[in-house]
Tab-separated table of C-alpha atoms and ligand atoms in Angstrom:
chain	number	residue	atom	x	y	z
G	1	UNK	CA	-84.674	96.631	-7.303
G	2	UNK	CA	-84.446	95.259	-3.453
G	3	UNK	CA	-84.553	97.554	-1.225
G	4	UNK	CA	-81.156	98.816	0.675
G	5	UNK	CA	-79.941	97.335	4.179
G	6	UNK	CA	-80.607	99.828	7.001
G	7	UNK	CA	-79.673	99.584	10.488
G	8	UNK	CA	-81.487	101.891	13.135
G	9	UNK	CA	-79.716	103.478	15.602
G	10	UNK	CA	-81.617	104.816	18.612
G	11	UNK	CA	-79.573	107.250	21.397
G	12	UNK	CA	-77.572	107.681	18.476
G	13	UNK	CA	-75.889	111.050	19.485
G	14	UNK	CA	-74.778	109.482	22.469
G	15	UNK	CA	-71.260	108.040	23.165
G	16	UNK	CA	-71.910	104.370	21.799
G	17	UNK	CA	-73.601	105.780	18.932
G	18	UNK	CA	-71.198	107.730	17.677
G	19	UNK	CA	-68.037	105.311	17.677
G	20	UNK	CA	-71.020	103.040	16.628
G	21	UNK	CA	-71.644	105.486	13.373
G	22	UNK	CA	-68.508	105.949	12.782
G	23	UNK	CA	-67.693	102.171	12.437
G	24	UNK	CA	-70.316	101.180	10.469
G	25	UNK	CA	-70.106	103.977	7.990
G	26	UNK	CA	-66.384	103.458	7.850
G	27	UNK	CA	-66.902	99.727	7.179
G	28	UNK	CA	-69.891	98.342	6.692
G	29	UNK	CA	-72.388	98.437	3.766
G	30	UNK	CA	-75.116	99.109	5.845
G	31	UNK	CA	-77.522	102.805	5.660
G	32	UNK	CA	-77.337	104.091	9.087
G	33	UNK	CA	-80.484	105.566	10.343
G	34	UNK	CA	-80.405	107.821	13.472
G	35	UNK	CA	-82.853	108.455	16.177
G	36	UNK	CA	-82.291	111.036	18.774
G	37	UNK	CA	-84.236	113.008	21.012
G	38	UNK	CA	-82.028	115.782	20.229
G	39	UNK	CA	-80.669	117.052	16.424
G	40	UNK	CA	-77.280	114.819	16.194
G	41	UNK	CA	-74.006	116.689	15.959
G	42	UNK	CA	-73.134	117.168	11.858
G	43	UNK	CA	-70.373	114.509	12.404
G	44	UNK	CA	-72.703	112.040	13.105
G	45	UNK	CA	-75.511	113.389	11.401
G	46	UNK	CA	-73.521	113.681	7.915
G	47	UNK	CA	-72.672	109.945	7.558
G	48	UNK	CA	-76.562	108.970	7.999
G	49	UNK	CA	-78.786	108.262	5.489
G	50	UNK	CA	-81.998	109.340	7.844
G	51	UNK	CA	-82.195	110.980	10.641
G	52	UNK	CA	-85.070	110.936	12.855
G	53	UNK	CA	-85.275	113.833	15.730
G	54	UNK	CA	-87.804	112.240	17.961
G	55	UNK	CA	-88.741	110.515	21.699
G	56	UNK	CA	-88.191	106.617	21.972
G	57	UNK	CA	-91.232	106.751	24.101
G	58	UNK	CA	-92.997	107.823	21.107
G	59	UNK	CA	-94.298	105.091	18.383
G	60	UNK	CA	-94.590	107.749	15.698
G	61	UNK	CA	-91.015	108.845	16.174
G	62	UNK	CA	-90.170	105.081	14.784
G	63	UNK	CA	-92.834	105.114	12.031
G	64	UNK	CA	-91.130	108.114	10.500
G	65	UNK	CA	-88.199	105.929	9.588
G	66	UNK	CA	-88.633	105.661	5.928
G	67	UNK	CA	-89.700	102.718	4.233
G	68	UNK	CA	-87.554	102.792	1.693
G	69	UNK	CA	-84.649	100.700	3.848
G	70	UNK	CA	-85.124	96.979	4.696
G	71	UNK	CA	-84.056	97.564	8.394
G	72	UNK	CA	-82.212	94.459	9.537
G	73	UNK	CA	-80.805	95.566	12.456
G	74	UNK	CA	-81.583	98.055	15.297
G	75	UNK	CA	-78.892	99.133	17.916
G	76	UNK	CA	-81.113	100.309	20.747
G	77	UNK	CA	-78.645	102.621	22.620
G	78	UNK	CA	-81.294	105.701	23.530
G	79	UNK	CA	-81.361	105.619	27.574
G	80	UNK	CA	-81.232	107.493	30.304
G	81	UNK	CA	-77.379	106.452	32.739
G	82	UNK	CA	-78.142	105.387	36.424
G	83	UNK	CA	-77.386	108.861	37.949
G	84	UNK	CA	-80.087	110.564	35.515
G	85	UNK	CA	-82.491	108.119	36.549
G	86	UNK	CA	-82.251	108.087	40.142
G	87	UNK	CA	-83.054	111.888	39.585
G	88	UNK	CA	-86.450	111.083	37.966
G	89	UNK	CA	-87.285	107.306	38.220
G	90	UNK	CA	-90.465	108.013	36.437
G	91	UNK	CA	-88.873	109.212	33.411
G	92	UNK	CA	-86.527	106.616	33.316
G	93	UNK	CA	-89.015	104.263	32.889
G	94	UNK	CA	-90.579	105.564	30.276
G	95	UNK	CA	-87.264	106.160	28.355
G	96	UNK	CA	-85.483	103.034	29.485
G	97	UNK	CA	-88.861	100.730	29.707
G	98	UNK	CA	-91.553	102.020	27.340
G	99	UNK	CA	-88.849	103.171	24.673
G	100	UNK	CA	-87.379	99.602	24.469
G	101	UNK	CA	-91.024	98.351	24.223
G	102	UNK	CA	-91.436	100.657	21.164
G	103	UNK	CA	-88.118	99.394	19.358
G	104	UNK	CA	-88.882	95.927	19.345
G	105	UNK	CA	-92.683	96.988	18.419
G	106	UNK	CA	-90.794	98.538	15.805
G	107	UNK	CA	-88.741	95.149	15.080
G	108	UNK	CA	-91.249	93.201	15.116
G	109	UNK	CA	-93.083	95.248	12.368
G	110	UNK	CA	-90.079	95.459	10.161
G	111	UNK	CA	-89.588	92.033	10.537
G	112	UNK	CA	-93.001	91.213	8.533
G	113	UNK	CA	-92.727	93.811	6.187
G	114	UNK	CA	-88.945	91.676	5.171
G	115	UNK	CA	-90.106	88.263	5.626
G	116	UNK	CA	-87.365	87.384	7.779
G	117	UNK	CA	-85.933	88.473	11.786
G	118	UNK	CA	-85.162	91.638	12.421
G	119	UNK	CA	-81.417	91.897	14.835
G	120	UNK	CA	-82.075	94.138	17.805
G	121	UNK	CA	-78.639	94.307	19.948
G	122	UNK	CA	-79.380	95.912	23.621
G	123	UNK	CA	-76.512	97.239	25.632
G	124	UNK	CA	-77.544	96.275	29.255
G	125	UNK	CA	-75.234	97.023	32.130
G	126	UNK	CA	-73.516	96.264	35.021
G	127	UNK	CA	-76.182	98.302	37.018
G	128	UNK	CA	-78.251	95.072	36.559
G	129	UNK	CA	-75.911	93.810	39.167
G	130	UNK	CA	-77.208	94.834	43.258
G	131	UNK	CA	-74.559	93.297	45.347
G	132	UNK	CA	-75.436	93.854	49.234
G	133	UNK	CA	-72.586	95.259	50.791
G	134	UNK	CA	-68.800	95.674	50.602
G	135	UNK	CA	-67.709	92.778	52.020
G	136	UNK	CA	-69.819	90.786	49.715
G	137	UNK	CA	-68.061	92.606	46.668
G	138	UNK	CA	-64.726	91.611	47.910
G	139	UNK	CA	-65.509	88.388	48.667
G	140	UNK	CA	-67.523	87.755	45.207
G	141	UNK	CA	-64.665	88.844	42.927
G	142	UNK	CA	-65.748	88.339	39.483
G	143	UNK	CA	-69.326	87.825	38.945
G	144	UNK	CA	-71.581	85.578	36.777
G	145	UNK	CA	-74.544	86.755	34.711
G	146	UNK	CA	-76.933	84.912	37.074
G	147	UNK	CA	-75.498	86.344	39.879
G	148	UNK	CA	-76.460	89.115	42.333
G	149	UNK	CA	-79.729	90.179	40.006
G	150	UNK	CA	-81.300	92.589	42.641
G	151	UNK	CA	-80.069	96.114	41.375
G	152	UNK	CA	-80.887	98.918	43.550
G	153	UNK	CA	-80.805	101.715	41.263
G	154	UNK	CA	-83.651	102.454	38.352
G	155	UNK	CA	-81.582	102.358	35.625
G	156	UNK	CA	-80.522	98.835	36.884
G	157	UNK	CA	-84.008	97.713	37.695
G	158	UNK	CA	-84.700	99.143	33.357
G	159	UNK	CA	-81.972	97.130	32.114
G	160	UNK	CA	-82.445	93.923	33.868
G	161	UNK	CA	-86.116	94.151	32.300
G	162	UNK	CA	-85.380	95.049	29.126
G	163	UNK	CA	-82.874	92.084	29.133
G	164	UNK	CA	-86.114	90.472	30.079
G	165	UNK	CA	-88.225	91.852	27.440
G	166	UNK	CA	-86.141	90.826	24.671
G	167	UNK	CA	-85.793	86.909	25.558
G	168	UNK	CA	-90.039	87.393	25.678
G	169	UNK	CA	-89.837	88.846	22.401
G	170	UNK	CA	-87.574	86.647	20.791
G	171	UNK	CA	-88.575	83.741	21.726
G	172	UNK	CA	-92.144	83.942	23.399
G	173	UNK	CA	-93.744	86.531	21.938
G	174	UNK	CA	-98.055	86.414	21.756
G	175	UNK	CA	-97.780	82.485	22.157
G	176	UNK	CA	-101.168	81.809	22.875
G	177	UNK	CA	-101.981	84.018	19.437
G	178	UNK	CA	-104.189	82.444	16.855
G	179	UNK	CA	-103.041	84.152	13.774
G	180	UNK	CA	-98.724	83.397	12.720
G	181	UNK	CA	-96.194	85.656	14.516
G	182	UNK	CA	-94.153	87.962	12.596
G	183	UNK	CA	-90.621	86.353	11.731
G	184	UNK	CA	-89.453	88.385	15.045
G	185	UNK	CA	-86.527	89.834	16.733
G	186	UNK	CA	-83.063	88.440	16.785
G	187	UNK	CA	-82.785	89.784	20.331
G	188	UNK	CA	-78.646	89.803	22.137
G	189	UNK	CA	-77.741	91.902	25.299
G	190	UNK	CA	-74.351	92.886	26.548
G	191	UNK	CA	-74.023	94.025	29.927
G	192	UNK	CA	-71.117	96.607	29.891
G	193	UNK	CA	-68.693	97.814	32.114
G	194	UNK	CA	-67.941	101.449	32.509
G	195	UNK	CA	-66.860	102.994	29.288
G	196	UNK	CA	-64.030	105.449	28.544
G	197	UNK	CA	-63.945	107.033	25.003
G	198	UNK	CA	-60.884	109.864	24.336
G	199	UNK	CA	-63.573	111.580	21.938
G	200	UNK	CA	-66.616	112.527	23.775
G	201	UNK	CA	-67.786	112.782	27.668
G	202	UNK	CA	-70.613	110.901	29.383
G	203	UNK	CA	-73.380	112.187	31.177
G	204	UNK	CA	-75.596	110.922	33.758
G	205	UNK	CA	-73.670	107.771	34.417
G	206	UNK	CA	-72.029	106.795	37.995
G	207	UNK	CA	-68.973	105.160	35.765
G	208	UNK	CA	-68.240	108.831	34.631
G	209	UNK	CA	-65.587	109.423	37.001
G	210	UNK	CA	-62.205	108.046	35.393
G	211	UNK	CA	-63.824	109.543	31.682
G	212	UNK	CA	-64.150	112.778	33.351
G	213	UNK	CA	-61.367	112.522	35.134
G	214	UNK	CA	-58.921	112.135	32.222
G	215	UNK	CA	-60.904	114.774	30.072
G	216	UNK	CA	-60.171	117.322	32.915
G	217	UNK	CA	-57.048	116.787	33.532
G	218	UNK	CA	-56.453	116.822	29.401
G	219	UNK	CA	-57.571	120.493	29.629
G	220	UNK	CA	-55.162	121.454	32.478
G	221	UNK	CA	-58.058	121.141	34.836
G	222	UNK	CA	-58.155	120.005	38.437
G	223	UNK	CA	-61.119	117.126	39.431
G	224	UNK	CA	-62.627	115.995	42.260
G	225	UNK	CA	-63.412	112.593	42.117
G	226	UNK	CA	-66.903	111.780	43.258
G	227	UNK	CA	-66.311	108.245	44.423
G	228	UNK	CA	-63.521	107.394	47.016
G	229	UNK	CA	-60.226	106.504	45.837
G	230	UNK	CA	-60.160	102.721	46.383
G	231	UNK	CA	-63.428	102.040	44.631
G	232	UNK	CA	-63.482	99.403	41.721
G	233	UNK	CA	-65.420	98.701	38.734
G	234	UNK	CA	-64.621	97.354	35.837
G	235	UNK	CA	-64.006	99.720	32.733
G	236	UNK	CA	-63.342	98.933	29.088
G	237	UNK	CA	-61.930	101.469	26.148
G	238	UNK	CA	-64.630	102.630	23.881
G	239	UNK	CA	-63.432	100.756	20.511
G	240	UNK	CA	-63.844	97.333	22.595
G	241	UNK	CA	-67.183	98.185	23.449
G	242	UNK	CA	-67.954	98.467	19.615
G	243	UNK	CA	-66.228	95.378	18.683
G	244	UNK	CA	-68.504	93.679	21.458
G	245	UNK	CA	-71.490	95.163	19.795
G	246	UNK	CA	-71.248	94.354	15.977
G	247	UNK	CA	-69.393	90.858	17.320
G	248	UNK	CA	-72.134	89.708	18.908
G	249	UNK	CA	-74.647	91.011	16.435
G	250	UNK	CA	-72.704	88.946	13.518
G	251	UNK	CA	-71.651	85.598	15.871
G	252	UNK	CA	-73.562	82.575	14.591
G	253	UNK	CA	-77.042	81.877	16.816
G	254	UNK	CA	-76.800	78.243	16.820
G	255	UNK	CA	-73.545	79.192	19.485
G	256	UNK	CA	-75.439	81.523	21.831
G	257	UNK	CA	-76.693	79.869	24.755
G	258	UNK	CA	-77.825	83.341	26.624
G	259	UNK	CA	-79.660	86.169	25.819
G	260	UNK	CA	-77.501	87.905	27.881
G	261	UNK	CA	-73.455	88.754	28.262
G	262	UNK	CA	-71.037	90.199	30.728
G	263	UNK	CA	-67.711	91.899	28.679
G	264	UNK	CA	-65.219	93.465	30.857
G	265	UNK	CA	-61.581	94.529	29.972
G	266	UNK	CA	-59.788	95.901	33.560
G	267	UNK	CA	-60.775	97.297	36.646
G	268	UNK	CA	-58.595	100.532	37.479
G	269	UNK	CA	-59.240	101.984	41.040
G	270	UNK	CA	-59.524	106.240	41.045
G	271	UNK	CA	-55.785	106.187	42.143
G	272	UNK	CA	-54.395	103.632	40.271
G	273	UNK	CA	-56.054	105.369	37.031
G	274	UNK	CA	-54.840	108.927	38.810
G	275	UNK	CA	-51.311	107.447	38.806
G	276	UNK	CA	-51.176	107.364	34.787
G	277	UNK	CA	-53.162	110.341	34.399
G	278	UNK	CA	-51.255	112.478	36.486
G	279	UNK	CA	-47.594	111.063	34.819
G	280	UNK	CA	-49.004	113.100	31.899
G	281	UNK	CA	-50.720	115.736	33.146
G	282	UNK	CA	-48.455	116.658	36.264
G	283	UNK	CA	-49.393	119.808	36.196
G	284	UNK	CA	-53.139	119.197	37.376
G	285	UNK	CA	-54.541	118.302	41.162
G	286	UNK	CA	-56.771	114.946	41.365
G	287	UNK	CA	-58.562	114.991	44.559
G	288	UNK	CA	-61.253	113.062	46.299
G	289	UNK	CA	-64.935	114.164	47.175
G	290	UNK	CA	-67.267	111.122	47.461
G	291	UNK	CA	-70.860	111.828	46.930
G	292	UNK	CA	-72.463	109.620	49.969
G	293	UNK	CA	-75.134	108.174	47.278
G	294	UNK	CA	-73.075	107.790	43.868
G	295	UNK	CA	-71.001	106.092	46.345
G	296	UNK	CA	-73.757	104.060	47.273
G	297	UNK	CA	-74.582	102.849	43.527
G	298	UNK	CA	-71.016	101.902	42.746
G	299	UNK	CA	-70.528	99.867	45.540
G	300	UNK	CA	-73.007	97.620	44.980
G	301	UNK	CA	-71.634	97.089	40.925
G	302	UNK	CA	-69.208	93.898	40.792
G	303	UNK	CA	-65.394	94.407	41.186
G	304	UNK	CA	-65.063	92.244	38.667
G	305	UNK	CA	-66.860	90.686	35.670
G	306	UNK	CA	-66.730	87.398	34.872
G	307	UNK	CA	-66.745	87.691	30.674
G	308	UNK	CA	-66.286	83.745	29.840
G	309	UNK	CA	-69.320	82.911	28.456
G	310	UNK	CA	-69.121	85.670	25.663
G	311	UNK	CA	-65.335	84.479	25.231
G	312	UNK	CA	-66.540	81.138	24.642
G	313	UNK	CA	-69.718	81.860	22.857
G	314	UNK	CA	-68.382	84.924	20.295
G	315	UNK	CA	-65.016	84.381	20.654
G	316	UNK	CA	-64.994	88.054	22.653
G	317	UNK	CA	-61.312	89.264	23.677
G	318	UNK	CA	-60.931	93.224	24.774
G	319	UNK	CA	-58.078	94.661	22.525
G	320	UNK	CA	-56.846	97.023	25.014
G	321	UNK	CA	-55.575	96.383	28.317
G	322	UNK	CA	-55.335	99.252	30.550
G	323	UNK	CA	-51.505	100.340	29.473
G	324	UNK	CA	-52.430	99.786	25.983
G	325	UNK	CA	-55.503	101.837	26.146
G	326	UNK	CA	-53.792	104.820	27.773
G	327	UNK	CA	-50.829	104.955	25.648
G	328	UNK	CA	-51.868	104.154	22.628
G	329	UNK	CA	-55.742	105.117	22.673
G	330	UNK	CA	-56.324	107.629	24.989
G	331	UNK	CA	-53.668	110.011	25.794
G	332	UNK	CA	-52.746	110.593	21.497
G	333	UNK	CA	-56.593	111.655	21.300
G	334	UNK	CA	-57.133	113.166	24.435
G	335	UNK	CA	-53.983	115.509	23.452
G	336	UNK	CA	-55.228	116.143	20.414
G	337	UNK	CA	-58.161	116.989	20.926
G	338	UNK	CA	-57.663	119.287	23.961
G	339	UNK	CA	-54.337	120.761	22.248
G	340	UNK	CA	-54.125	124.603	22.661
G	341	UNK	CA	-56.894	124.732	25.442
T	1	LIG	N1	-72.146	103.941	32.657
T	1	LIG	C1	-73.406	103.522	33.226
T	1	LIG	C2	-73.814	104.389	34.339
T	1	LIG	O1	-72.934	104.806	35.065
T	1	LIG	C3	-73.315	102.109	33.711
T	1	LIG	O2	-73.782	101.293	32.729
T	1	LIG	O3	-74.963	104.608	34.526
């Protein structure tokens, strides 16, 4: 008997990972295999058919995935956000750099062991953007993957090199070696917006703002905003993100011409977000507090993101708008979930 599809999931108790889980469990024929630094939470842990408590930066915490699965696929999610890291740029490195060096060691293995490539989908970031001032964010608008590659934040500076680390693996990898290479990894990036899910709360991010702000305010609670009130990234809803993911893990090679792609849905200021928030939670005070340096970070992210190339590549297309997210995504969850607090 052959042995049963697996995909790995590192960072898997994060956000991604678990509308990730829950997608793939829900549809896909796929094991799931978790890897987390931390125990997962039973709702994610319960629809896995391993789960691996251990450091990415750690080469035995991947060799304890069982070989019982033929992995063909590994969503490399584990990382630490751009606020985290600028805390301890060291141990960003290590999680962000050496951990990604481990899951494509880990690839790369699996990939002999099944004869054939092994999938490894990276979600990079618009921190891999560095624009150099304000004026040059206004005047830029929507911004191109080769544009403005000069992050100034670790997290960015991990991300842009993992992107990097990926082509060199996929399609470089030991090419002065005598002996064959391994059939290799199938390596595709995506650099993502911000992210708002209506189920869970980030940490450690710069984006966190509007999700915290709408998580707040769906517990009756005031919020500060940390970044002024004009400021503007782009943001997608957290089922978009997912569809990116497993879209451009299933779209056809022979029409990929990057390694890397931006996706990017809207681009809400605080107040214009505030605005719908506070039409259903009037009862709760939105005010603004910038933090001098997480001000810093955000204003050197794009405005804008220009997303053509994955629309023309993978056919990508964000399901919710802005309106359609809040109404229809958002606020029915966020109510929920909150309801009686
Ligand atoms: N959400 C991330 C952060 O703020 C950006 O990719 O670090």
């Amino acid at each position: 008997m052959s042995a049963r599809s697996a995909v790995v999931i590192t960072g898997a108790n994060g956000e991604i990972g678990h509308a990730l889980i829950e997608r793939l469990t829900e549809h896909g024929q796929d094991a799931v295999i978790a890897l987390d630094l931390r125990e997962p939470d039973p709702s994610v842990a319960k629809r896995c058919a391993q789960v691996v408590v251990g450091d990415v930066t750690d080469a035995a915490s991947f060799e304890r995935v069982s070989d019982q699965y033929d992995v063909r696929a590994v969503f490399h999610l584990a990382a630490m956000l751009s606020t985290s890291s600028e805390k301890s740029p060291e141990r960003a490195q290590s999680v962000n750099v050496d951990g990604t060096l481990r899951a494509l060691g880990f690839a790369m293995a699996r990939s002999a062991r099944r004869g054939a490539k092994v999938s490894f989908v990276f979600p990079s970031s618009i921190a891999a953007y560095g624009v150099p001032s304000l004026a040059e964010k206004q005047r830029a608008g929507a911004v191109r993957e080769e544009q403005f590659n000069a992050p100034t934040t670790m997290y960015g500076v991990n991300k842009l090199y993992g992107e990097h680390l990926g082509r060199y693996y996929s399609r470089h990898y030991r090419q002065l070696a005598q002996e064959p290479n391994p059939p290799g990894v199938d390596f595709r990036s995506i650099r993502f917006p911000g992210i708002i899910s209506a189920f869970t709360v980030p940490s450690g991010g710069t984006s966190d703002y509007l999700p915290e702000m709408l998580h707040a305010a769906a517990q009756g609670k005031d919020y500060a905003c940390f970044v002024r009130d004009d400021t503007r990234i782009p943001f997608m809803a957290m089922p978009d993100a997912v569809d990116a993911i497993l879209q451009l893990a299933d779209a056809d090679a022979a029409k990929l011409s990057s390694v890397v792609y931006n996706v990017s849905a809207f681009n809400p200021s605080p107040a214009e977000f505030s605005e719908r928030v506070l039409r259903a939670f009037p009862q709760v005070k939105i005010t603004y507090a910038p933090h001098e340096k997480r001000q810093g970070i955000v204003d050197t992210w794009p405005a804008d993101l220009d997303d053509s190339l994955a629309r023309r590549d993978w056919a990508w297309a964000p399901k919710y708008s802005l309106d359609r997210m809040i109404d229809e995504y958002l606020l029915p969850n966020v109510k929920q979930r909150y309801a009686g607090v």
